[in-house]
Amino acid sequence: MVTTNPEISACLIVRNEEKFIDNCLRSISKVCKEIIVVDTGSTDRTVEIAKKYTDKIFNYTWDNNFANARNFALSFATCPFVLSIDADEELQNPDALLKALQNAKPNTGGWLVNNISFAARKQGAGFDTFATKLIRVFRNHPDIRFEGIVHEQIHESIIRNNLEIADSEVILLHYGYSLSPDQMRTKQVRNLHLLLEAIRTEPNSAYLHFQIAKTYLALDNLTEADKYIEKSLKLAKPESSVRPQALNYGGIISFKIGNYQTAIQRANESLSVLPHQSFAHFILGETYSALTDYKTALYHYQEMEKNLKNPSSLALVVGDYFLPFESLYFRIGRCLVGLGKHKEAENFFRKGLSINPNDFDCIRGLVNALIFQNRFDEVFDLLYSFKTNNPNLAIEIDNLVAQVENYREKNSKVISYNVQDNFEIIESKTQFEKSKEETPLVSLSMIVKNEEKYLPGCLENVKDIVDEIVIVDTGSTDNTKKIAQSFGAKIYDFPWQDDFALARNESLKHCSGEWIIYLDADERIVHPGPQELRELLKSTDKSIGAYYCLIESEHYQMDGSTEVHRGGYPRIFRNLGYPKIKFIGRVHEQIAPAIFQNGLSIQFSNITIQHLGYNQSREVMESKIRRNYRMLIKHVQEEPLNGYAWYQLGQTLAQMSLANEAEKAIRMAIQTKTLSKPVFASAASTLAKMVGNKGKYEEALYWAEKSLELVPDQIYALHLKAYALLYLQRFEEAEQLFYEVLKRLKEKQGIPLTGFDILIPEHIVLKGLDMAKRKIKPIL
């Protein structure tokens, strides 16, 4: 008896997919009777390529709704079965698809396929792999349709038609996550906007809250991610498939925030719901490693290995995490080193390298294991061979070689790991603990690019303050790195991604001191002296996590004048280990939120830093402003409710002389109601100046007073209030305030409580005072 192949309609929605679509259509062309392509506005060769495989190509006006577009494609399908596939996917085993449908039972409405996604890893060769079961094959029935404007699903319509869902061995390989960081971010921002729109109509959807949390996590906005994952967990029913997913991603979010106990609690609860999975064991392994409980971490990594080798279908349906085996074996080896089992650790590091010879983590682990066994010749042979095969890691390898040589000479050190899998040689009497007197007191953390003009002065300035210098270079083409090397700095290359926080966090990962000072190359610590500063840090109470430092800088104005700005920022903080301590914000990045999240305080100090970088030529300043503008636009697009980002955008637009746009941005910052009191005070005073420049003196007075309500002792807002009163012809009140401004200018000591203040040139204050005395209204 001859078995006829089932007839299948392949349905795709596409836009600008010329990179992937040819491989996709080729993979399905021999098994699908018809291919239906719905194009939502391609401007590249997507449609041209599709025409090689099908003439059923239809245009669709994109309406920000994935379900609508997919259902439009379904409306043209004529075969009894449908394969829904994306252009960045490939059908790996067509025979498995035919087999599943040939054996289809009449009451089966949909089939699960294995969807395996690859994401490029940030370091080294290879990809991270994620696997899940998705319904991508189903019967062609008018009542079986997709639902959801993004992350659309079809299973509910299948179930409503009293049909069952069956498993299959079909494999789809998904390459869409191997995009560049900018492309991935654009994709995530698009999805976020659609999800936030969807949740307005479905405010009690645990699934939508979960997807929003995942998207914020991908955008590295941990605060919003945690908020939405909490809502998802509250809404998700115990039997819901969303719950274990939300628990696992909630565990990842808690781990990244540094809330390890919550990460453990969430992962354990996920295991109680779904025992045979890898994801929760991975979270527990990472968390217990961070807590240096290597015995428990080892148990969970070993359980993960079992589940990776024998995956559970139920776990795949829910969504599981497939860690590359070389990365898993590195983690197992690291735990064994922590337990003093160096030969066993060596075997696992070598096992990882047999899978991926270019895995730098396993190389570093193997170096550790060999050093503990006193096998130095093998270490150097290993490193020189690895450097030959991986010239892109030459600096990292040279740093490691230097550290190993130094260890062999002194014969009093060991190599150890911190919680982020970075290693360094450290003074130690035991293998994994640093005693107080042996830990470097202060690390200098810097990011640089083409700073040969300023860097020597900066490093000379701090050489007696810091114990180590960690520099992340984002693409210097001058002598910057040579200068850094001459001061004994540890140098790491890091590609610039339009994100200051990302680059600064890369530097934090390599810092080993108890305290971290972060500076730019154009900054100098002018007070106190090295000894006094170090004594302050040594004697600091454990409840204090950072010190506000006074930053003074002359700002070049586009009219040729300069302003002296004074700001208070926590430039010195405890090294709690990344990611417990980390920067947030693409530009004008902040460390304070991380300090407060760890339950520590920030104290004022007499530490003063001089910033030289703003007193530069018009051309240089315009270049910096354009750079900041570009990054801030991205920031507010990614986080539309981030008041601080809107505030900084307003400041930048003002520097660009775009007064109306600047005012709108500052008002938006205030309207988000997310600003801290000091930043709100600064935003209010900025708005006071803006509206005052337009002759709106009553409103200028209102905002100046709002600023002073929060921070009464500042200079700038008081000066603005005095001028508003002067324009309103309330001369006696203005006169009193101008005298107070002069008094405060003479007393200008310490760090301004607004976060920053502007020192008004005395002659401008005196001019206002004279007009108030003579009762003369200024001319606008």
CSV table of N, CA and C in Angstrom, one decimal, residues 495-633:
chain,number,residue,atom,x,y,z
A,495,PRO,N,34.0,46.2,23.1
A,495,PRO,CA,33.4,47.0,22.0
A,495,PRO,C,32.4,48.0,22.5
A,496,TRP,N,32.5,49.2,22.0
A,496,TRP,CA,31.6,50.2,22.4
A,496,TRP,C,30.2,50.0,21.8
A,497,GLN,N,29.2,50.0,22.7
A,497,GLN,CA,27.8,49.7,22.3
A,497,GLN,C,26.8,50.8,22.6
A,498,ASP,N,27.3,52.0,22.6
A,498,ASP,CA,26.4,53.2,22.9
A,498,ASP,C,25.7,53.0,24.3
A,499,ASP,N,26.5,52.6,25.3
A,499,ASP,CA,25.9,52.3,26.6
A,499,ASP,C,27.0,52.4,27.6
A,500,PHE,N,27.1,53.6,28.4
A,500,PHE,CA,28.1,53.8,29.4
A,500,PHE,C,28.0,52.8,30.5
A,501,ALA,N,26.8,52.4,31.0
A,501,ALA,CA,26.7,51.5,32.1
A,501,ALA,C,27.3,50.2,31.7
A,502,LEU,N,27.0,49.7,30.5
A,502,LEU,CA,27.5,48.4,30.0
A,502,LEU,C,29.0,48.4,30.1
A,503,ALA,N,29.7,49.5,29.6
A,503,ALA,CA,31.1,49.5,29.6
A,503,ALA,C,31.7,49.6,31.0
A,504,ARG,N,31.1,50.4,31.9
A,504,ARG,CA,31.5,50.6,33.3
A,504,ARG,C,31.4,49.3,34.0
A,505,ASN,N,30.3,48.6,33.8
A,505,ASN,CA,30.1,47.3,34.5
A,505,ASN,C,31.1,46.2,34.0
A,506,GLU,N,31.6,46.3,32.8
A,506,GLU,CA,32.6,45.4,32.4
A,506,GLU,C,33.9,45.7,33.2
A,507,SER,N,34.2,46.9,33.5
A,507,SER,CA,35.3,47.3,34.3
A,507,SER,C,35.2,46.8,35.7
A,508,LEU,N,33.9,46.9,36.3
A,508,LEU,CA,33.7,46.4,37.6
A,508,LEU,C,34.0,44.9,37.8
A,509,LYS,N,33.7,44.2,36.8
A,509,LYS,CA,33.9,42.7,36.8
A,509,LYS,C,35.3,42.3,37.1
A,510,HIS,N,36.2,43.2,36.8
A,510,HIS,CA,37.7,42.9,37.0
A,510,HIS,C,38.3,43.5,38.2
A,511,CYS,N,37.5,44.3,39.0
A,511,CYS,CA,38.1,45.0,40.2
A,511,CYS,C,38.1,44.0,41.4
A,512,SER,N,39.2,44.0,42.1
A,512,SER,CA,39.3,43.1,43.3
A,512,SER,C,39.4,43.8,44.6
A,513,GLY,N,39.5,45.2,44.6
A,513,GLY,CA,39.6,45.9,45.8
A,513,GLY,C,38.4,45.9,46.7
A,514,GLU,N,38.5,46.2,48.0
A,514,GLU,CA,37.4,46.4,48.9
A,514,GLU,C,36.6,47.6,48.4
A,515,TRP,N,37.2,48.6,47.9
A,515,TRP,CA,36.5,49.9,47.5
A,515,TRP,C,36.9,50.1,46.0
A,516,ILE,N,36.0,50.8,45.3
A,516,ILE,CA,36.2,51.1,43.9
A,516,ILE,C,36.0,52.6,43.8
A,517,ILE,N,37.0,53.3,43.1
A,517,ILE,CA,36.9,54.7,42.7
A,517,ILE,C,36.7,54.6,41.2
A,518,TYR,N,35.7,55.3,40.7
A,518,TYR,CA,35.6,55.4,39.2
A,518,TYR,C,35.8,56.8,38.8
A,519,LEU,N,36.7,57.0,37.8
A,519,LEU,CA,37.0,58.3,37.3
A,519,LEU,C,37.1,58.2,35.8
A,520,ASP,N,37.0,59.4,35.2
A,520,ASP,CA,37.3,59.6,33.8
A,520,ASP,C,38.7,60.1,33.6
A,521,ALA,N,39.2,59.9,32.4
A,521,ALA,CA,40.6,60.3,32.2
A,521,ALA,C,40.9,61.8,32.5
A,522,ASP,N,39.8,62.6,32.3
A,522,ASP,CA,39.9,64.0,32.4
A,522,ASP,C,39.6,64.5,33.8
A,523,GLU,N,39.7,63.6,34.8
A,523,GLU,CA,39.4,64.0,36.2
A,523,GLU,C,40.6,63.8,37.1
A,524,ARG,N,40.6,64.6,38.2
A,524,ARG,CA,41.7,64.6,39.2
A,524,ARG,C,41.1,64.7,40.6
A,525,ILE,N,41.6,63.9,41.5
A,525,ILE,CA,41.2,64.0,42.9
A,525,ILE,C,42.1,65.1,43.5
A,526,VAL,N,41.5,66.2,44.0
A,526,VAL,CA,42.2,67.3,44.5
A,526,VAL,C,42.2,67.4,46.0
A,527,HIS,N,41.3,66.7,46.6
A,527,HIS,CA,41.3,66.7,48.1
A,527,HIS,C,40.5,65.5,48.6
A,528,PRO,N,40.9,64.8,49.6
A,528,PRO,CA,42.1,65.0,50.5
A,528,PRO,C,43.3,64.4,49.8
A,529,GLY,N,44.4,64.3,50.6
A,529,GLY,CA,45.6,63.6,50.2
A,529,GLY,C,45.4,62.1,50.2
A,530,PRO,N,46.3,61.4,49.6
A,530,PRO,CA,46.2,59.9,49.5
A,530,PRO,C,46.1,59.2,50.8
A,531,GLN,N,46.9,59.6,51.8
A,531,GLN,CA,46.9,58.9,53.1
A,531,GLN,C,45.6,59.1,53.8
A,532,GLU,N,45.1,60.4,53.8
A,532,GLU,CA,43.9,60.7,54.5
A,532,GLU,C,42.7,60.0,53.9
A,533,LEU,N,42.7,59.9,52.5
A,533,LEU,CA,41.6,59.2,51.9
A,533,LEU,C,41.6,57.7,52.2
A,534,ARG,N,42.8,57.1,52.2
A,534,ARG,CA,42.8,55.7,52.4
A,534,ARG,C,42.5,55.4,53.9
A,535,GLU,N,42.9,56.2,54.8
A,535,GLU,CA,42.5,56.0,56.2
A,535,GLU,C,41.0,56.1,56.4
A,536,LEU,N,40.3,57.1,55.7
A,536,LEU,CA,38.9,57.2,55.7
A,536,LEU,C,38.2,55.9,55.3
A,537,LEU,N,38.7,55.3,54.2
A,537,LEU,CA,38.1,54.1,53.7
A,537,LEU,C,38.3,52.9,54.7
A,538,LYS,N,39.5,52.8,55.2
A,538,LYS,CA,39.8,51.7,56.2
A,538,LYS,C,38.9,51.8,57.4
A,539,SER,N,38.5,53.0,57.8
A,539,SER,CA,37.8,53.1,59.1
A,539,SER,C,36.3,53.3,58.9
A,540,THR,N,35.8,53.1,57.7
A,540,THR,CA,34.4,53.3,57.4
A,540,THR,C,33.5,52.2,58.0
A,541,ASP,N,32.4,52.6,58.6
A,541,ASP,CA,31.5,51.6,59.1
A,541,ASP,C,30.9,50.8,58.0
A,542,LYS,N,30.6,49.5,58.3
A,542,LYS,CA,30.1,48.6,57.3
A,542,LYS,C,28.7,49.0,56.8
A,543,SER,N,28.0,49.8,57.5
A,543,SER,CA,26.7,50.2,57.0
A,543,SER,C,26.8,51.3,55.9
A,544,ILE,N,27.9,51.8,55.7
A,544,ILE,CA,28.1,52.8,54.6
A,544,ILE,C,28.6,52.2,53.4
A,545,GLY,N,27.9,52.4,52.3
A,545,GLY,CA,28.3,51.7,51.0
A,545,GLY,C,29.0,52.6,50.0
A,546,ALA,N,29.0,53.9,50.3
A,546,ALA,CA,29.6,54.8,49.3
A,546,ALA,C,29.7,56.2,49.9
A,547,TYR,N,30.5,57.0,49.2
A,547,TYR,CA,30.7,58.4,49.6
A,547,TYR,C,30.4,59.3,48.4
A,548,TYR,N,29.6,60.4,48.7
A,548,TYR,CA,29.4,61.4,47.8
A,548,TYR,C,30.6,62.2,47.6
A,549,CYS,N,31.1,62.5,46.4
A,549,CYS,CA,32.2,63.3,46.2
A,549,CYS,C,31.8,64.6,45.5
A,550,LEU,N,32.4,65.7,45.7
A,550,LEU,CA,32.1,67.0,45.1
A,550,LEU,C,32.8,67.0,43.7
A,551,ILE,N,32.1,67.1,42.6
A,551,ILE,CA,32.7,67.2,41.3
A,551,ILE,C,32.5,68.7,40.8
A,552,GLU,N,33.6,69.3,40.6
A,552,GLU,CA,33.6,70.7,40.1
A,552,GLU,C,34.1,70.7,38.7
A,553,SER,N,33.4,71.4,37.8
A,553,SER,CA,33.8,71.5,36.4
A,553,SER,C,33.3,72.8,35.8
A,554,GLU,N,34.2,73.3,34.9
A,554,GLU,CA,33.8,74.5,34.1
A,554,GLU,C,33.2,74.0,32.8
A,555,HIS,N,32.0,74.5,32.5
A,555,HIS,CA,31.3,74.1,31.3
A,555,HIS,C,31.4,75.2,30.3
A,556,TYR,N,31.9,74.8,29.2
A,556,TYR,CA,32.0,75.8,28.0
A,556,TYR,C,30.6,75.9,27.4
A,557,GLN,N,30.1,77.2,27.3
A,557,GLN,CA,28.8,77.5,26.7
A,557,GLN,C,29.0,77.8,25.3
A,558,MET,N,27.9,77.6,24.5
A,558,MET,CA,28.0,77.9,23.1
A,558,MET,C,28.2,79.3,22.7
A,559,ASP,N,27.9,80.2,23.7
A,559,ASP,CA,28.1,81.6,23.4
A,559,ASP,C,29.5,82.1,23.8
A,560,GLY,N,30.4,81.1,24.2
A,560,GLY,CA,31.8,81.4,24.5
A,560,GLY,C,32.1,81.6,26.0
A,561,SER,N,31.0,81.7,26.8
A,561,SER,CA,31.2,81.9,28.2
A,561,SER,C,31.4,80.5,28.9
A,562,THR,N,31.6,80.6,30.2
A,562,THR,CA,31.7,79.3,31.0
A,562,THR,C,30.9,79.4,32.2
A,563,GLU,N,30.4,78.3,32.7
A,563,GLU,CA,29.7,78.2,34.0
A,563,GLU,C,30.4,77.1,34.8
A,564,VAL,N,30.5,77.4,36.1
A,564,VAL,CA,31.1,76.4,37.1
A,564,VAL,C,29.9,75.6,37.6
A,565,HIS,N,30.0,74.3,37.4
A,565,HIS,CA,28.9,73.4,37.9
A,565,HIS,C,29.5,72.6,39.0
A,566,ARG,N,28.7,72.4,40.1
A,566,ARG,CA,29.2,71.6,41.2
A,566,ARG,C,28.2,70.5,41.5
A,567,GLY,N,28.6,69.3,41.5
A,567,GLY,CA,27.7,68.2,41.7
A,567,GLY,C,28.2,67.2,42.7
A,568,GLY,N,27.3,66.5,43.4
A,568,GLY,CA,27.6,65.5,44.3
A,568,GLY,C,27.3,64.1,43.8
A,569,TYR,N,28.2,63.2,43.6
A,569,TYR,CA,28.0,61.9,43.1
A,569,TYR,C,28.8,60.9,43.8
A,570,PRO,N,28.2,59.6,44.0
A,570,PRO,CA,29.0,58.6,44.7
A,570,PRO,C,30.0,57.9,43.9
A,571,ARG,N,31.2,58.6,43.8
A,571,ARG,CA,32.3,58.1,43.0
A,571,ARG,C,33.1,57.0,43.7
A,572,ILE,N,33.0,56.9,45.0
A,572,ILE,CA,33.7,55.8,45.7
A,572,ILE,C,32.7,55.0,46.4
A,573,PHE,N,32.8,53.7,46.2
A,573,PHE,CA,31.8,52.8,46.7
A,573,PHE,C,32.4,51.4,47.0
A,574,ARG,N,31.7,50.6,47.9
A,574,ARG,CA,32.2,49.3,48.3
A,574,ARG,C,32.1,48.4,47.1
A,575,ASN,N,33.0,47.5,46.9
A,575,ASN,CA,33.0,46.5,45.9
A,575,ASN,C,32.2,45.3,46.4
A,576,LEU,N,30.9,45.2,46.1
A,576,LEU,CA,30.1,44.1,46.6
A,576,LEU,C,30.1,43.0,45.6
A,577,GLY,N,30.8,43.2,44.5
A,577,GLY,CA,30.9,42.1,43.4
A,577,GLY,C,29.7,42.3,42.4
A,578,TYR,N,30.1,42.3,41.2
A,578,TYR,CA,29.1,42.4,40.1
A,578,TYR,C,28.4,41.1,40.1
A,579,PRO,N,27.0,41.0,39.9
A,579,PRO,CA,26.1,42.1,39.6
A,579,PRO,C,25.4,42.7,40.8
A,580,LYS,N,25.9,42.4,42.1
A,580,LYS,CA,25.3,43.1,43.2
A,580,LYS,C,25.5,44.6,43.1
A,581,ILE,N,26.7,45.0,42.7
A,581,ILE,CA,26.9,46.4,42.5
A,581,ILE,C,27.1,46.6,41.0
A,582,LYS,N,26.3,47.5,40.4
A,582,LYS,CA,26.3,47.7,38.9
A,582,LYS,C,25.7,49.0,38.6
A,583,PHE,N,26.2,49.6,37.5
A,583,PHE,CA,25.7,50.8,36.9
A,583,PHE,C,24.4,50.6,36.1
A,584,ILE,N,23.5,51.6,36.1
A,584,ILE,CA,22.4,51.5,35.2
A,584,ILE,C,22.3,52.8,34.4
A,585,GLY,N,21.8,52.8,33.2
A,585,GLY,CA,21.6,54.0,32.4
A,585,GLY,C,22.6,54.1,31.2
A,586,ARG,N,22.1,54.2,30.0
A,586,ARG,CA,23.0,54.3,28.8
A,586,ARG,C,24.0,55.4,28.9
A,587,VAL,N,23.5,56.6,29.4
A,587,VAL,CA,24.4,57.8,29.5
A,587,VAL,C,24.0,58.5,30.8
A,588,HIS,N,24.9,59.2,31.4
A,588,HIS,CA,24.8,59.7,32.8
A,588,HIS,C,24.4,58.6,33.7
A,589,GLU,N,25.2,57.5,33.6
A,589,GLU,CA,24.9,56.3,34.3
A,589,GLU,C,25.0,56.5,35.8
A,590,GLN,N,24.3,55.6,36.6
A,590,GLN,CA,24.1,55.8,38.0
A,590,GLN,C,24.5,54.5,38.7
A,591,ILE,N,25.2,54.7,39.9
A,591,ILE,CA,25.5,53.5,40.8
A,591,ILE,C,24.7,53.5,42.0
A,592,ALA,N,24.1,54.7,42.4
A,592,ALA,CA,23.4,54.8,43.7
A,592,ALA,C,22.3,53.8,43.9
A,593,PRO,N,21.5,53.5,42.8
A,593,PRO,CA,20.4,52.6,43.0
A,593,PRO,C,20.9,51.2,43.5
A,594,ALA,N,22.0,50.8,43.0
A,594,ALA,CA,22.5,49.5,43.4
A,594,ALA,C,23.0,49.5,44.9
A,595,ILE,N,23.5,50.6,45.3
A,595,ILE,CA,24.0,50.7,46.7
A,595,ILE,C,22.8,50.7,47.6
A,596,PHE,N,21.8,51.4,47.3
A,596,PHE,CA,20.6,51.4,48.1
A,596,PHE,C,19.9,50.0,48.1
A,597,GLN,N,19.9,49.4,47.0
A,597,GLN,CA,19.2,48.0,46.9
A,597,GLN,C,19.9,47.0,47.8
A,598,ASN,N,21.2,47.3,48.1
A,598,ASN,CA,21.9,46.4,49.0
A,598,ASN,C,21.8,46.8,50.5
A,599,GLY,N,20.9,47.7,50.7
A,599,GLY,CA,20.7,48.1,52.1
A,599,GLY,C,21.8,49.0,52.8
A,600,LEU,N,22.6,49.6,51.9
A,600,LEU,CA,23.7,50.5,52.4
A,600,LEU,C,23.4,52.0,52.2
A,601,SER,N,24.0,52.8,53.0
A,601,SER,CA,23.8,54.2,52.9
A,601,SER,C,24.9,54.9,52.1
A,602,ILE,N,24.7,56.1,51.7
A,602,ILE,CA,25.7,56.9,51.0
A,602,ILE,C,25.9,58.2,51.9
A,603,GLN,N,27.2,58.4,52.3
A,603,GLN,CA,27.5,59.5,53.2
A,603,GLN,C,28.2,60.6,52.4
A,604,PHE,N,28.0,61.9,52.9
A,604,PHE,CA,28.7,63.0,52.3
A,604,PHE,C,30.2,63.0,52.8
A,605,SER,N,31.0,63.6,52.0
A,605,SER,CA,32.4,63.6,52.4
A,605,SER,C,33.1,64.9,51.9
A,606,ASN,N,34.3,65.1,52.2
A,606,ASN,CA,35.1,66.3,51.8
A,606,ASN,C,35.9,66.0,50.6
A,607,ILE,N,35.7,64.9,49.9
A,607,ILE,CA,36.4,64.4,48.7
A,607,ILE,C,36.0,65.3,47.5
A,608,THR,N,37.0,65.9,46.9
A,608,THR,CA,36.7,66.8,45.8
A,608,THR,C,37.4,66.3,44.5
A,609,ILE,N,36.7,66.3,43.4
A,609,ILE,CA,37.3,65.8,42.1
A,609,ILE,C,37.1,67.0,41.1
A,610,GLN,N,38.2,67.3,40.4
A,610,GLN,CA,38.1,68.3,39.4
A,610,GLN,C,37.9,67.6,38.0
A,611,HIS,N,36.9,68.1,37.3
A,611,HIS,CA,36.6,67.6,36.0
A,611,HIS,C,37.0,68.6,34.9
A,612,LEU,N,38.0,68.2,34.1
A,612,LEU,CA,38.5,69.1,33.0
A,612,LEU,C,37.8,69.0,31.7
A,613,GLY,N,37.0,67.9,31.5
A,613,GLY,CA,36.5,67.6,30.2
A,613,GLY,C,35.5,68.5,29.6
A,614,TYR,N,34.8,69.3,30.4
A,614,TYR,CA,33.8,70.2,29.8
A,614,TYR,C,34.3,71.5,29.4
A,615,ASN,N,35.5,71.9,29.7
A,615,ASN,CA,36.0,73.2,29.3
A,615,ASN,C,36.9,72.9,28.1
A,616,GLN,N,36.2,72.6,27.0
A,616,GLN,CA,36.9,72.3,25.7
A,616,GLN,C,36.4,73.1,24.6
A,617,SER,N,36.9,72.9,23.4
A,617,SER,CA,36.5,73.7,22.3
A,617,SER,C,35.1,73.5,21.9
A,618,ARG,N,34.5,74.4,21.1
A,618,ARG,CA,33.1,74.2,20.7
A,618,ARG,C,33.0,72.9,19.9
A,619,GLU,N,34.0,72.6,19.0
A,619,GLU,CA,33.9,71.4,18.2
A,619,GLU,C,33.8,70.1,19.1
A,620,VAL,N,34.7,70.1,20.1
A,620,VAL,CA,34.7,68.9,20.9
A,620,VAL,C,33.4,68.8,21.7
A,621,MET,N,33.0,69.9,22.3
A,621,MET,CA,31.7,69.8,23.1
A,621,MET,C,30.5,69.5,22.2
A,622,GLU,N,30.5,70.0,21.0
A,622,GLU,CA,29.3,69.7,20.1
A,622,GLU,C,29.3,68.2,19.8
A,623,SER,N,30.5,67.6,19.7
A,623,SER,CA,30.6,66.2,19.4
A,623,SER,C,30.1,65.4,20.6
A,624,LYS,N,30.5,65.8,21.8
A,624,LYS,CA,30.0,65.1,23.0
A,624,LYS,C,28.5,65.2,23.1
A,625,ILE,N,28.0,66.4,22.9
A,625,ILE,CA,26.5,66.6,23.0
A,625,ILE,C,25.7,65.8,22.0
A,626,ARG,N,26.2,65.7,20.8
A,626,ARG,CA,25.6,64.9,19.8
A,626,ARG,C,25.6,63.4,20.2
A,627,ARG,N,26.7,63.0,20.7
A,627,ARG,CA,26.8,61.6,21.2
A,627,ARG,C,25.8,61.3,22.3
A,628,ASN,N,25.7,62.2,23.3
A,628,ASN,CA,24.8,62.0,24.4
A,628,ASN,C,23.4,62.1,23.9
A,629,TYR,N,23.1,63.0,23.0
A,629,TYR,CA,21.7,63.1,22.4
A,629,TYR,C,21.3,61.7,21.8
A,630,ARG,N,22.2,61.2,21.0
A,630,ARG,CA,21.9,59.9,20.3
A,630,ARG,C,21.6,58.8,21.3
A,631,MET,N,22.4,58.7,22.4
A,631,MET,CA,22.2,57.7,23.4
A,631,MET,C,21.0,57.9,24.3
A,632,LEU,N,20.7,59.2,24.6
A,632,LEU,CA,19.5,59.4,25.4
A,632,LEU,C,18.2,59.2,24.7
A,633,ILE,N,18.2,59.5,23.4
A,633,ILE,CA,17.1,59.2,22.6
A,633,ILE,C,16.8,57.6,22.6
